Amino acid sequence: QGPLVESGGGSVQAGGSLRLACTVSGIGVGRCMAWFRQAPGRWREAVTFISPDGGAGYIDNVKGRFTVSKDNSMNTLYLQMNSLKPEDTGMYYCAARPRGDACTLSGPFAYWGQGTQVTVSS
């Protein structure tokens, strides 16, 4: 296992909720972090990011349903997912940029978790 370990995935019906967690070990959370996902047959895509000061951004198709947050004292990143849809199905990955790097989604991510599977059925 690397410094990022995801948990909280599972199988739910459409309209349900899940909360993903990413435990950060050894590298700290004072850096730009993000959640990515990859659905079967699709490219990996960024879902949301959160900056060291707590600012966050989302892709349009999850805005209003997903919320990213960070618990600095627990060194844990979260993704609360509500009103889940079948199109949200995929492997979800936690990622982190090098400390001090700008919080953008186009730059390199130095750390990746192993992923946690989210399956949403109709």
PDB file of N, CA, C and O in Angstrom, residues 6-7 23 25 34 40 42 45 47 50 52 56-58 67 76-78 82 84 93 95-96 98 103 117 121:
ATOM      1  N   GLU A   6      -7.942   4.315  -0.367  1.00  0.00           N
ATOM      2  CA  GLU A   6      -9.365   4.625  -0.454  1.00  0.00           C
ATOM      3  C   GLU A   6     -10.190   3.538   0.212  1.00  0.00           C
ATOM      4  O   GLU A   6      -9.792   2.374   0.267  1.00  0.00           O
ATOM      5  N   SER A   7     -11.371   3.938   0.659  1.00  0.00           N
ATOM      6  CA  SER A   7     -12.338   3.005   1.205  1.00  0.00           C
ATOM      7  C   SER A   7     -13.726   3.594   1.033  1.00  0.00           C
ATOM      8  O   SER A   7     -13.878   4.765   0.687  1.00  0.00           O
ATOM      9  N   THR A  23      -7.466   7.805   3.205  1.00  0.00           N
ATOM     10  CA  THR A  23      -6.553   7.997   4.316  1.00  0.00           C
ATOM     11  C   THR A  23      -5.167   8.319   3.778  1.00  0.00           C
ATOM     12  O   THR A  23      -4.628   7.585   2.951  1.00  0.00           O
ATOM     13  N   SER A  25      -1.283   8.888   4.485  1.00  0.00           N
ATOM     14  CA  SER A  25      -0.248   8.501   5.438  1.00  0.00           C
ATOM     15  C   SER A  25       1.115   9.001   4.985  1.00  0.00           C
ATOM     16  O   SER A  25       1.527   8.757   3.848  1.00  0.00           O
ATOM     17  N   ALA A  34      -7.342  15.370  -5.131  1.00  0.00           N
ATOM     18  CA  ALA A  34      -8.426  15.206  -6.086  1.00  0.00           C
ATOM     19  C   ALA A  34      -8.969  13.793  -6.050  1.00  0.00           C
ATOM     20  O   ALA A  34      -8.313  12.859  -5.581  1.00  0.00           O
ATOM     21  N   PRO A  40     -16.127   1.643 -16.854  1.00  0.00           N
ATOM     22  CA  PRO A  40     -15.767   0.631 -17.854  1.00  0.00           C
ATOM     23  C   PRO A  40     -15.844   1.189 -19.266  1.00  0.00           C
ATOM     24  O   PRO A  40     -16.840   1.797 -19.649  1.00  0.00           O
ATOM     25  N   ARG A  42     -14.238   3.648 -20.525  1.00  0.00           N
ATOM     26  CA  ARG A  42     -14.048   5.092 -20.616  1.00  0.00           C
ATOM     27  C   ARG A  42     -12.693   5.510 -20.067  1.00  0.00           C
ATOM     28  O   ARG A  42     -12.052   4.766 -19.329  1.00  0.00           O
ATOM     29  N   GLU A  45     -11.291  10.180 -15.585  1.00  0.00           N
ATOM     30  CA  GLU A  45     -11.623  11.586 -15.556  1.00  0.00           C
ATOM     31  C   GLU A  45     -11.530  12.132 -14.139  1.00  0.00           C
ATOM     32  O   GLU A  45     -11.803  11.429 -13.168  1.00  0.00           O
ATOM     33  N   VAL A  47     -12.921  14.225 -11.106  1.00  0.00           N
ATOM     34  CA  VAL A  47     -14.253  14.469 -10.582  1.00  0.00           C
ATOM     35  C   VAL A  47     -14.295  15.748  -9.770  1.00  0.00           C
ATOM     36  O   VAL A  47     -15.189  16.581  -9.930  1.00  0.00           O
ATOM     37  N   ILE A  50      -9.655  19.602  -4.268  1.00  0.00           N
ATOM     38  CA  ILE A  50      -9.727  20.453  -3.088  1.00  0.00           C
ATOM     39  C   ILE A  50      -8.331  20.994  -2.813  1.00  0.00           C
ATOM     40  O   ILE A  50      -7.350  20.253  -2.794  1.00  0.00           O
ATOM     41  N   PRO A  52      -5.383  23.308  -0.586  1.00  0.00           N
ATOM     42  CA  PRO A  52      -4.999  23.329   0.831  1.00  0.00           C
ATOM     43  C   PRO A  52      -5.882  24.213   1.697  1.00  0.00           C
ATOM     44  O   PRO A  52      -6.060  23.913   2.886  1.00  0.00           O
ATOM     45  N   ALA A  56     -12.788  24.176  -3.481  1.00  0.00           N
ATOM     46  CA  ALA A  56     -13.082  22.958  -4.221  1.00  0.00           C
ATOM     47  C   ALA A  56     -13.743  23.267  -5.555  1.00  0.00           C
ATOM     48  O   ALA A  56     -14.400  24.297  -5.723  1.00  0.00           O
ATOM     49  N   GLY A  57     -13.571  22.362  -6.492  1.00  0.00           N
ATOM     50  CA  GLY A  57     -14.235  22.444  -7.774  1.00  0.00           C
ATOM     51  C   GLY A  57     -14.736  21.079  -8.186  1.00  0.00           C
ATOM     52  O   GLY A  57     -14.222  20.052  -7.726  1.00  0.00           O
ATOM     53  N   TYR A  58     -15.740  21.066  -9.059  1.00  0.00           N
ATOM     54  CA  TYR A  58     -16.386  19.834  -9.480  1.00  0.00           C
ATOM     55  C   TYR A  58     -16.664  19.872 -10.975  1.00  0.00           C
ATOM     56  O   TYR A  58     -16.881  20.943 -11.556  1.00  0.00           O
ATOM     57  N   THR A  67     -19.834  16.123  -2.744  1.00  0.00           N
ATOM     58  CA  THR A  67     -19.154  17.113  -1.930  1.00  0.00           C
ATOM     59  C   THR A  67     -17.820  16.552  -1.466  1.00  0.00           C
ATOM     60  O   THR A  67     -17.773  15.485  -0.860  1.00  0.00           O
ATOM     61  N   THR A  76      -7.447  12.857   6.371  1.00  0.00           N
ATOM     62  CA  THR A  76      -8.369  12.076   5.567  1.00  0.00           C
ATOM     63  C   THR A  76      -9.128  12.977   4.599  1.00  0.00           C
ATOM     64  O   THR A  76      -9.598  14.053   4.973  1.00  0.00           O
ATOM     65  N   LEU A  77      -9.239  12.528   3.380  1.00  0.00           N
ATOM     66  CA  LEU A  77     -10.020  13.171   2.343  1.00  0.00           C
ATOM     67  C   LEU A  77     -11.310  12.385   2.158  1.00  0.00           C
ATOM     68  O   LEU A  77     -11.293  11.153   2.170  1.00  0.00           O
ATOM     69  N   TYR A  78     -12.420  13.092   1.958  1.00  0.00           N
ATOM     70  CA  TYR A  78     -13.720  12.450   1.798  1.00  0.00           C
ATOM     71  C   TYR A  78     -14.381  12.867   0.496  1.00  0.00           C
ATOM     72  O   TYR A  78     -14.126  13.946  -0.038  1.00  0.00           O
ATOM     73  N   ASN A  82     -24.188  11.760  -3.186  1.00  0.00           N
ATOM     74  CA  ASN A  82     -25.624  11.619  -3.008  1.00  0.00           C
ATOM     75  C   ASN A  82     -26.311  11.512  -4.359  1.00  0.00           C
ATOM     76  O   ASN A  82     -25.753  11.875  -5.388  1.00  0.00           O
ATOM     77  N   LEU A  84     -26.980   9.100  -6.314  1.00  0.00           N
ATOM     78  CA  LEU A  84     -26.122   8.388  -7.261  1.00  0.00           C
ATOM     79  C   LEU A  84     -26.907   7.876  -8.456  1.00  0.00           C
ATOM     80  O   LEU A  84     -28.067   7.472  -8.335  1.00  0.00           O
ATOM     81  N   TYR A  93     -10.524   6.908  -7.584  1.00  0.00           N
ATOM     82  CA  TYR A  93      -9.153   7.020  -7.118  1.00  0.00           C
ATOM     83  C   TYR A  93      -8.916   8.347  -6.417  1.00  0.00           C
ATOM     84  O   TYR A  93      -9.340   9.396  -6.901  1.00  0.00           O
ATOM     85  N   ALA A  95      -6.043  11.070  -5.390  1.00  0.00           N
ATOM     86  CA  ALA A  95      -4.752  11.474  -5.924  1.00  0.00           C
ATOM     87  C   ALA A  95      -4.279  12.756  -5.251  1.00  0.00           C
ATOM     88  O   ALA A  95      -5.085  13.553  -4.765  1.00  0.00           O
ATOM     89  N   ALA A  96      -2.982  12.960  -5.244  1.00  0.00           N
ATOM     90  CA  ALA A  96      -2.392  14.139  -4.624  1.00  0.00           C
ATOM     91  C   ALA A  96      -1.252  14.672  -5.474  1.00  0.00           C
ATOM     92  O   ALA A  96      -0.468  13.900  -6.038  1.00  0.00           O
ATOM     93  N   PRO A  98       2.290  17.085  -5.817  1.00  0.00           N
ATOM     94  CA  PRO A  98       3.409  17.417  -4.929  1.00  0.00           C
ATOM     95  C   PRO A  98       3.084  18.633  -4.081  1.00  0.00           C
ATOM     96  O   PRO A  98       2.414  19.569  -4.529  1.00  0.00           O
ATOM     97  N   CYS A 103      -2.974  24.113  -7.474  1.00  0.00           N
ATOM     98  CA  CYS A 103      -4.086  23.165  -7.471  1.00  0.00           C
ATOM     99  C   CYS A 103      -4.839  23.238  -8.788  1.00  0.00           C
ATOM    100  O   CYS A 103      -5.867  23.914  -8.911  1.00  0.00           O
ATOM    101  N   GLN A 117     -14.151   0.567  -5.694  1.00  0.00           N
ATOM    102  CA  GLN A 117     -15.173   0.373  -6.713  1.00  0.00           C
ATOM    103  C   GLN A 117     -16.521   0.893  -6.242  1.00  0.00           C
ATOM    104  O   GLN A 117     -16.975   0.599  -5.131  1.00  0.00           O
ATOM    105  N   SER A 121     -26.708   0.605  -9.459  1.00  0.00           N
ATOM    106  CA  SER A 121     -27.634  -0.152 -10.286  1.00  0.00           C
ATOM    107  C   SER A 121     -28.962   0.568 -10.411  1.00  0.00           C
ATOM    108  O   SER A 121     -29.309   1.425  -9.595  1.00  0.00           O
TER     109      SER A 121
END
